[in-house]
Each structure stands twice: as C-alpha cells, then as structure tokens.
Coordinates of C-alpha atoms and ligand atoms in Angstrom, one line a residue:
X167 CA -19.2 108.6 -22.8
X168 CA -21.3 109.0 -19.6
X169 CA -22.4 105.5 -18.0
X170 CA -26.1 106.0 -19.0
X171 CA -25.3 106.6 -22.7
X172 CA -23.0 104.0 -22.9
X173 CA -25.7 101.4 -21.0
X174 CA -28.3 102.4 -24.0
X175 CA -26.3 102.1 -26.5
X176 CA -24.9 98.7 -25.4
X177 CA -28.5 97.7 -24.9
X178 CA -29.4 98.4 -28.4
X179 CA -26.3 97.1 -29.9
X180 CA -26.8 93.7 -27.7
X181 CA -30.8 93.3 -28.0
X182 CA -30.4 90.0 -29.9
X183 CA -27.9 88.2 -28.3
X184 CA -29.1 88.8 -24.6
X185 CA -30.8 85.8 -24.5
X186 CA -27.7 84.0 -25.0
X187 CA -25.5 86.1 -22.5
X188 CA -24.3 85.3 -19.3
X189 CA -22.9 87.9 -17.0
X190 CA -20.6 87.0 -13.8
X191 CA -20.3 90.0 -11.0
X192 CA -17.5 89.8 -8.9
X193 CA -14.2 87.8 -9.8
X194 CA -12.6 87.1 -6.6
X195 CA -11.2 84.3 -5.1
X196 CA -14.3 82.1 -5.5
X197 CA -16.1 83.9 -8.5
X198 CA -12.8 84.0 -10.9
X199 CA -12.7 80.1 -10.9
X200 CA -16.6 79.7 -11.1
X201 CA -16.9 82.3 -13.7
X202 CA -14.0 80.1 -15.6
X203 CA -15.7 77.0 -15.7
X204 CA -19.0 78.5 -16.2
X205 CA -18.0 80.5 -19.4
X206 CA -15.7 77.6 -20.8
X207 CA -18.2 75.1 -20.5
X208 CA -21.1 77.0 -21.7
X209 CA -18.9 77.9 -24.7
X210 CA -18.5 74.3 -25.5
X211 CA -21.9 73.3 -24.6
X212 CA -23.5 76.1 -27.1
X213 CA -20.8 75.5 -29.8
X214 CA -19.5 79.0 -29.3
X215 CA -22.5 80.6 -29.5
X216 CA -22.8 82.3 -26.3
X217 CA -21.5 85.9 -25.1
X218 CA -20.1 86.5 -21.9
X219 CA -19.8 89.8 -19.5
X220 CA -17.8 90.4 -16.7
X221 CA -18.0 93.0 -13.9
X222 CA -15.9 93.8 -10.8
X223 CA -15.2 96.6 -8.6
X224 CA -11.8 96.3 -9.5
X225 CA -12.0 96.9 -13.3
X226 CA -8.5 95.4 -13.8
X227 CA -9.5 92.2 -12.2
X228 CA -12.4 91.9 -14.9
X229 CA -9.9 92.8 -17.4
X230 CA -7.3 90.3 -16.2
X231 CA -10.3 87.5 -16.4
X232 CA -11.1 88.6 -19.8
X233 CA -7.7 88.4 -21.2
X234 CA -7.4 85.1 -19.5
X235 CA -10.5 83.7 -21.0
X236 CA -9.6 84.7 -24.4
X237 CA -5.9 83.6 -24.3
X238 CA -7.6 80.1 -23.6
X239 CA -10.6 80.3 -25.9
X240 CA -9.4 82.8 -28.7
X241 CA -12.9 83.0 -30.4
X242 CA -14.6 83.8 -26.9
X243 CA -17.1 86.8 -27.2
X244 CA -16.7 88.4 -23.9
X245 CA -16.9 92.0 -22.7
X246 CA -15.9 93.9 -19.4
X247 CA -18.3 96.5 -18.2
X248 CA -18.0 98.9 -15.2
X249 CA -21.5 98.7 -13.8
X250 CA -23.6 96.0 -12.8
X251 CA -26.6 98.0 -14.7
X252 CA -24.4 97.5 -17.9
X253 CA -24.3 93.7 -17.3
X254 CA -27.9 93.3 -16.6
X255 CA -28.7 95.1 -19.6
X256 CA -26.8 93.1 -21.9
X257 CA -27.5 89.6 -20.1
X258 CA -30.7 87.4 -19.4
X259 CA -28.3 85.2 -17.1
X260 CA -26.6 87.3 -14.0
X261 CA -24.5 85.3 -11.4
X262 CA -23.1 87.4 -8.6
X263 CA -20.4 86.5 -6.2
X264 CA -19.6 89.2 -3.5
X265 CA -18.3 89.4 0.1
X266 CA -21.5 90.1 1.6
X267 CA -24.7 91.9 2.5
X268 CA -23.8 95.5 1.7
X269 CA -22.2 94.5 -1.2
X270 CA -25.2 92.6 -2.8
X271 CA -27.3 95.5 -1.8
X272 CA -24.8 98.1 -3.6
X273 CA -25.0 95.6 -6.9
X274 CA -28.9 94.9 -6.9
X275 CA -30.5 98.1 -5.8
X276 CA -28.2 101.2 -6.0
X277 CA -28.2 103.2 -8.8
X278 CA -26.3 101.6 -11.7
X279 CA -27.3 98.5 -10.1
X280 CA -29.0 95.4 -11.7
X281 CA -32.8 96.2 -10.6
X282 CA -32.7 99.9 -12.2
X283 CA -31.7 98.0 -15.3
X284 CA -34.3 95.3 -15.4
X285 CA -37.3 98.3 -14.6
X286 CA -36.1 99.6 -17.8
X287 CA -36.3 96.4 -19.9
X288 CA -39.2 95.2 -21.7
X289 CA -41.6 92.8 -20.0
X290 CA -40.2 89.8 -22.1
X291 CA -36.7 91.1 -21.1
X292 CA -37.6 91.2 -17.4
X293 CA -39.4 88.0 -17.6
X294 CA -36.6 86.0 -19.3
X295 CA -33.7 87.4 -16.7
X296 CA -32.3 84.9 -14.0
X297 CA -30.5 86.4 -11.3
X298 CA -28.1 83.9 -9.3
X299 CA -26.7 85.0 -6.2
X300 CA -23.8 82.8 -4.7
X301 CA -22.9 85.5 -2.0
X302 CA -23.0 84.4 1.7
X303 CA -25.0 87.0 3.3
X304 CA -27.6 87.8 5.9
X305 CA -30.8 85.9 4.8
X306 CA -33.3 88.8 5.5
X307 CA -31.1 91.3 3.0
X308 CA -31.4 88.0 0.6
X309 CA -35.0 87.9 0.7
X310 CA -35.5 91.7 0.5
X311 CA -33.5 91.7 -2.6
X312 CA -35.1 88.6 -4.2
X313 CA -38.5 90.2 -3.9
X314 CA -37.4 93.4 -5.3
X315 CA -36.4 91.1 -8.2
X316 CA -39.8 89.4 -8.4
X317 CA -41.2 92.6 -8.7
X318 CA -39.6 93.7 -11.7
X319 CA -40.5 90.4 -13.3
X320 CA -37.4 88.4 -13.2
X321 CA -36.4 85.6 -11.1
X322 CA -33.9 85.3 -8.3
X323 CA -32.3 82.5 -6.2
X324 CA -30.0 82.5 -3.3
X325 CA -27.2 80.0 -4.4
X326 CA -24.5 80.2 -1.7
X327 CA -21.7 77.4 -2.1
X328 CA -19.6 75.1 -0.1
X329 CA -16.1 73.7 -1.3
X330 CA -14.0 76.5 -0.8
X331 CA -11.5 78.1 -3.7
X332 CA -10.5 74.3 -4.5
X333 CA -14.0 73.2 -5.3
X334 CA -14.5 76.4 -7.3
X335 CA -11.5 75.6 -9.2
X336 CA -12.2 71.7 -9.8
X337 CA -16.3 72.6 -10.4
X338 CA -17.2 70.1 -7.5
X339 CA -18.9 72.9 -5.2
X340 CA -22.1 72.0 -3.6
X341 CA -25.1 74.6 -4.2
X342 CA -27.6 75.2 -1.6
X343 CA -30.5 76.6 -3.6
X344 CA -33.3 78.9 -1.9
X345 CA -36.2 79.9 -4.4
X346 CA -39.2 78.4 -6.0
X347 CA -39.1 75.2 -7.8
X348 CA -39.5 76.5 -11.4
X349 CA -36.3 78.8 -10.4
X350 CA -34.6 75.6 -9.0
X351 CA -35.4 73.9 -12.2
X352 CA -33.9 76.9 -14.4
X353 CA -31.0 77.2 -12.1
X354 CA -29.6 73.7 -12.1
X355 CA -28.0 73.3 -15.4
X356 CA -26.3 76.5 -15.0
X357 CA -24.7 75.4 -11.9
X358 CA -24.0 72.1 -13.0
X359 CA -21.2 73.9 -14.8
X360 CA -19.5 74.9 -11.9
X361 CA -20.4 72.3 -8.9
X362 CA -21.3 68.6 -8.4
X363 CA -24.1 68.9 -5.8
X364 CA -27.1 71.2 -6.4
X365 CA -29.5 70.9 -3.6
X366 CA -32.8 72.7 -3.3
X367 CA -32.9 73.8 0.4
X368 CA -36.4 75.3 0.0
X369 CA -37.9 78.9 -0.6
X370 CA -36.0 82.3 -0.9
X371 CA -33.5 82.3 1.6
X372 CA -33.6 78.6 2.8
X373 CA -30.0 78.0 0.8
X374 CA -28.3 80.7 3.1
X375 CA -29.9 79.4 5.9
X376 CA -28.4 76.0 5.3
X377 CA -25.2 77.6 4.4
X378 CA -25.0 79.8 7.5
X379 CA -25.9 76.7 9.7
X380 CA -23.2 74.6 8.2
X381 CA -20.4 77.5 8.6
X382 CA -21.6 77.9 12.2
X383 CA -20.4 74.1 12.7
X384 CA -17.2 74.9 10.6
X385 CA -16.0 77.9 12.2
X386 CA -16.3 76.2 15.6
X387 CA -14.8 73.0 14.8
X388 CA -11.6 74.6 13.4
X389 CA -11.0 76.6 16.6
X390 CA -11.4 73.5 18.9
X391 CA -9.0 71.4 16.2
X392 CA -6.4 74.2 16.6
X393 CA -6.8 73.9 20.3
X394 CA -6.3 70.2 20.6
X395 CA -3.5 70.2 17.9
X396 CA -1.3 72.5 19.9
X397 CA -2.4 70.9 23.5
X398 CA -1.3 67.4 21.9
X399 CA 1.9 69.0 20.9
X400 CA 2.5 70.5 24.2
X401 CA 2.0 67.0 25.8
X402 CA 4.7 65.9 23.6
X403 CA 2.8 64.3 20.4
X404 CA 3.9 64.6 16.9
X405 CA 1.2 66.7 14.7
X406 CA 1.1 63.9 12.0
X407 CA 0.4 61.0 14.5
X408 CA -2.2 63.1 16.5
X409 CA -4.0 64.0 13.3
X410 CA -4.1 60.5 12.2
X411 CA -5.6 59.4 15.5
X412 CA -8.0 62.3 15.7
X413 CA -8.9 61.6 12.0
X414 CA -9.8 57.7 12.2
X415 CA -11.5 58.2 15.5
X416 CA -14.6 60.4 16.6
X417 CA -13.0 63.8 16.6
X418 CA -12.8 63.8 13.0
X419 CA -13.8 66.4 10.8
X420 CA -13.3 68.5 8.1
X421 CA -11.1 70.9 9.9
X422 CA -8.9 68.3 11.3
X423 CA -8.9 65.8 8.0
X424 CA -8.6 68.3 5.2
X425 CA -8.0 71.7 6.7
X426 CA -5.7 70.4 9.8
X427 CA -3.8 74.1 11.0
X428 CA -0.6 72.2 11.7
X429 CA 2.4 72.0 8.7
X430 CA 3.2 68.7 8.4
X431 CA 0.2 66.9 10.2
X432 CA -1.5 65.9 6.7
X433 CA 0.4 64.2 3.9
X434 CA -1.8 66.7 1.8
X435 CA -1.0 70.6 1.2
X436 CA -3.6 72.8 3.3
X437 CA -3.4 76.6 3.5
X438 CA -1.2 75.9 6.7
X439 CA 1.7 74.8 4.4
X440 CA 1.6 78.1 2.4
X441 CA 1.8 80.3 5.6
X442 CA -2.4 80.2 5.5
X443 CA -2.4 82.0 2.4
X444 CA -5.5 81.0 0.0
X445 CA -8.6 79.4 1.5
X446 CA -11.4 81.0 3.1
X447 CA -10.3 84.1 4.5
X448 CA -10.6 84.5 8.8
X449 CA -12.5 88.1 7.9
X450 CA -15.0 86.3 5.7
X451 CA -15.5 83.6 8.7
X452 CA -15.9 86.1 11.2
X453 CA -18.7 87.4 8.8
X454 CA -20.3 84.4 8.5
X455 CA -20.3 83.8 12.7
X456 CA -21.8 87.2 12.8
X457 CA -24.4 86.2 10.1
X458 CA -25.3 83.2 12.4
X459 CA -24.9 85.1 15.9
X460 CA -27.5 87.8 14.2
X461 CA -30.3 85.4 12.7
X462 CA -30.2 83.4 15.9
X463 CA -30.7 86.4 18.0
X464 CA -33.7 87.5 15.6
X465 CA -35.2 83.9 16.3
X466 CA -34.4 83.7 19.8
X467 CA -32.1 80.5 19.7
X468 CA -29.3 80.4 21.8
X469 CA -25.7 79.9 20.5
X470 CA -23.2 79.9 23.1
X471 CA -20.3 78.1 20.9
X472 CA -21.3 80.2 17.8
X473 CA -21.0 83.3 19.9
X474 CA -17.5 82.4 21.7
X475 CA -16.3 81.4 18.3
X476 CA -17.3 84.6 16.7
X477 CA -15.4 86.5 19.7
X478 CA -12.3 84.3 18.9
X479 CA -12.4 85.3 15.0
X480 CA -12.8 89.0 16.1
X481 CA -9.6 88.9 18.5
X482 CA -7.7 87.1 15.6
X483 CA -8.3 89.9 13.2
X484 CA -8.0 92.7 15.6
X485 CA -5.1 91.5 17.7
X486 CA -3.1 90.1 14.7
X487 CA -4.2 91.8 11.8
X488 CA -2.3 90.2 9.2
X489 CA -4.3 86.9 9.7
X490 CA -7.4 88.4 8.3
X491 CA -6.8 88.0 5.1
X492 CA -5.0 84.6 5.7
X493 CA -7.0 81.1 5.8
X494 CA -9.3 80.8 8.9
X495 CA -7.3 78.0 10.2
X496 CA -4.6 80.5 11.2
X497 CA -6.7 80.8 14.3
X498 CA -4.1 78.2 15.5
X499 CA -1.6 80.7 14.7
X500 CA -3.2 83.3 17.1
X501 CA -3.4 80.1 19.5
X502 CA 0.1 80.0 19.2
X503 CA 1.0 83.4 19.8
X504 CA -1.4 83.5 23.0
X505 CA 0.7 80.4 24.4
X506 CA 4.0 82.1 23.9
X507 CA 2.5 85.2 25.6
X508 CA 1.6 83.5 28.5
X509 CA 4.8 81.8 28.9
X510 CA 6.7 85.0 28.9
X511 CA 4.2 86.5 31.4
Ligands
NAD777 P1 -13.3 88.2 -2.3 O1 -13.2 89.0 -1.6 O2 -12.0 87.3 -3.0 O3 -14.3 88.3 -3.6 C1 -15.4 89.1 -3.8 C2 -15.2 90.1 -5.2 O4 -16.0 90.7 -5.3 C3 -13.9 91.0 -5.1 O5 -13.0 90.8 -6.6 C4 -14.5 92.5 -5.1 O6 -13.6 93.3 -5.9 C5 -15.6 92.2 -5.7 N1 -16.6 93.1 -5.3 C6 -16.7 93.8 -4.1 N2 -17.9 95.0 -4.1 C7 -18.2 94.8 -5.3 C8 -18.9 95.4 -6.0 N3 -19.9 96.5 -5.6 N4 -19.1 95.3 -7.7 C9 -18.6 94.3 -8.0 N5 -17.7 93.6 -7.8 C10 -17.6 93.9 -6.6 O7 -14.3 86.8 -1.9 P2 -14.5 85.5 -2.2 O8 -13.5 84.8 -1.4 O9 -14.3 85.0 -3.4 O10 -15.9 85.0 -1.7 C11 -16.9 85.6 -2.0 C12 -18.5 85.3 -1.3 O11 -18.3 83.6 -1.3 C13 -18.4 85.3 0.1 O12 -19.4 85.4 0.4 C14 -17.7 84.1 0.9 O13 -18.1 84.1 2.3 C15 -18.2 83.2 0.0 N6 -17.4 82.0 0.3 C16 -15.9 82.0 0.2 C17 -15.5 80.5 0.2 C18 -13.8 80.9 0.1 O14 -13.3 79.7 0.4 N7 -13.1 81.8 -0.3 C19 -16.0 79.7 0.3 C20 -17.7 79.3 0.3 C21 -18.0 80.6 0.3

C-alpha cells in the first residue's frame, strides 16, 4: 500500500484512540531508554488503556524496541510506523529525540513529516496535539519549527535533556523546557515519567538556550580534566590519587568525578573503562560546541574557550575517526596519542 493510502486508513482506524496514543520518534541511545520508561509507566498509570507508536529512520530499531516492550508487557498496544506523518496522524502526544537540526526539520517540516499531517487533522485534533522535542538543536531552528506547529493549532515545547544515557535509563533526566506556561503544565506529567527535574526555562527556545550553555561548560571541562590527568601522570602521580585530590578540591566537576577519562581513576565504571563505548558521542559534543559558537556569534558574545574546545573536538573526530562515536571523554586518548607523537618526533 502506498504511504498516503496507509496513512489515511490508519487515521480512520485509529480515530477514537488518538487521544490515548503517544508516539516516540527517534529510538537511538537516549530515545530508546526514554520511550521505554514513558510507555511502561504510562501503561501502568492508565491501567493498560493506552496506545503507542514508534518510528525511527532505521525501521529495525523501531521493530526491536516494539518487540522488547511487548516481551516485557505482553498486552501492550504498540505499532511501528515508517513516517513521522503516520505517527502524528495516530497520536495526540508526540515526543521526538533526534540527532540535530537537519533531522528535526526533516521530521517536522518535510512531506511525510509531522506538520503536514497536523494540517490534515480536524481543528479538535490539531488543538489536542502536543509535540515535545528533546533533541539538542539550534535555538533559531527550534523556534521556527515551534512557530509552524503553533500555526497548525497544536502545541510544542523544546525539552532538551541533561543526564546522559544512564539518566535516560534510570528515568532521572533533567528536562529544560521552553514554551508557554500552559504548555509547560501540560508537558510536565509526561516528562515526569522519564526524568526527575523538570525546569521551565522560559518561552520557546529557552530550554535549548540553557542546554547549550550547560554543554559549553561541560565540553570545555572534559578537555581540561583530560589535560590535567595526563599531565599529572607524566609527573608521576597515580591517576586514582590525582582524581581523589581533584574531586575533593576546587577542580571538582562532573567531568572528573563521574566521567573521569582515565581507567582506574574512579572506583565506578565510566565509559573509559569500556574503551569509551556508550556515553555521549564525541561527534554530538562537537555538534553542541558548534551550536554554542554559532549562537554566540549571532549574539556577538565572545566564546574563546568554546571556540578552542570546538576546534579540539573537530581535531579528535578528523584525526582519530574511531573516536567520533565513542564517549567525548576519549579526548584524553587523543591527547595521549598527541603526546606519543611528540615523544617520537
Ligand atoms: P542517536 O544518534 O543514538 O539517536 C538518534 C536516533 O534518531 C537514531 O536512532 C536515528 O536513526 C534516529 N533518526 C535520525 N533521523 C531520523 C529521522 N529523519 N526520522 C526518524 N528517526 C531518525 O543519538 P542520542 O545519543 O540518542 O542523542 C539524541 C539527542 O539527545 C541529540 O540531540 C543529543 O545531542 C542529545 N543528548 C544526548 C545525550 C547522550 O548522552 N547520548 C545526552 C544528552 C542529550
């Protein structure tokens, strides 16, 4: 069946439960954990009277998610769809968790996207629809898309997250929400299924502004922690002793106390203990540094440390491409390799 025909047949089939249906689009490292918590908790809360729709550019990722949910909750009513338009036609709550701006534009604005589907709904259907985008993307792009969604009669908030994959899994994320007070009140109970702190940062785009400022600090700190840990070892310090000193002194920060880049420095198991697998990809941190420097440029705000950090992450992914998908604390590995090269030269 052609996609449009399938879309309309599903709209009519699902007309009554749309109000009880939640869609999740983007089931990657973060999205799959968040959707699992959202769906499983919504199921329990609604006493089984809820429907779910999942969509991912990699259809097998959506199928695997659906299979896993039904294995855990045999009665769960979950449907895999191939386009965001189908998801929007079937669901009154739509959560998106995508890599960045181009993907969000594609999912919302292009043909087979959410906005064209919203425009084909009844005024009631449009008014009842809530879009929550948790992607970290460009503030201006997010504001433009939210304005388009609002024009259709639906509501949208930006709700990027802090807390990483571990926070997504444990449902302890912090959500930084941008939107009207009404939209925030409507969104909070949904986000509470996936996170612990839900902060209303201001109007549309404010959640992203807060997220980008936070990640600017994080990206810079992770580099300087890697520099200090490498230098300390060259000076003969044991990494566990050095990390203990930093973490109980004025250099203490998340990059050192939770995401320390040196195996054995902490008693816990940060990504460096798994060869930097999992965690927050270096390529995503590079993207976030770019978001910070671009918006700073647009607002004539100097960002010398942010620019230096952006260049450093760009060097990591171009010079050691296998680190692009590894946790961004692998910048330490990059510095180690640079030090080895210096010694040889
Ligand atoms: P990811 O790359 O693992 O997941 C993104 C998913 O979106 C993938 O499954 C991909 O197939 C899907 N996708 C891409 N384009 C699509 C499209 N057009 N239609 C449908 N699906 C599409 O990324 P992630 O690590 O889950 O991160 C998602 C977002 O969360 C990013 O903006 C990132 O900056 C932010 N974030 C990530 C972390 C982290 O620790 N990973 C922490 C905080 C915030």
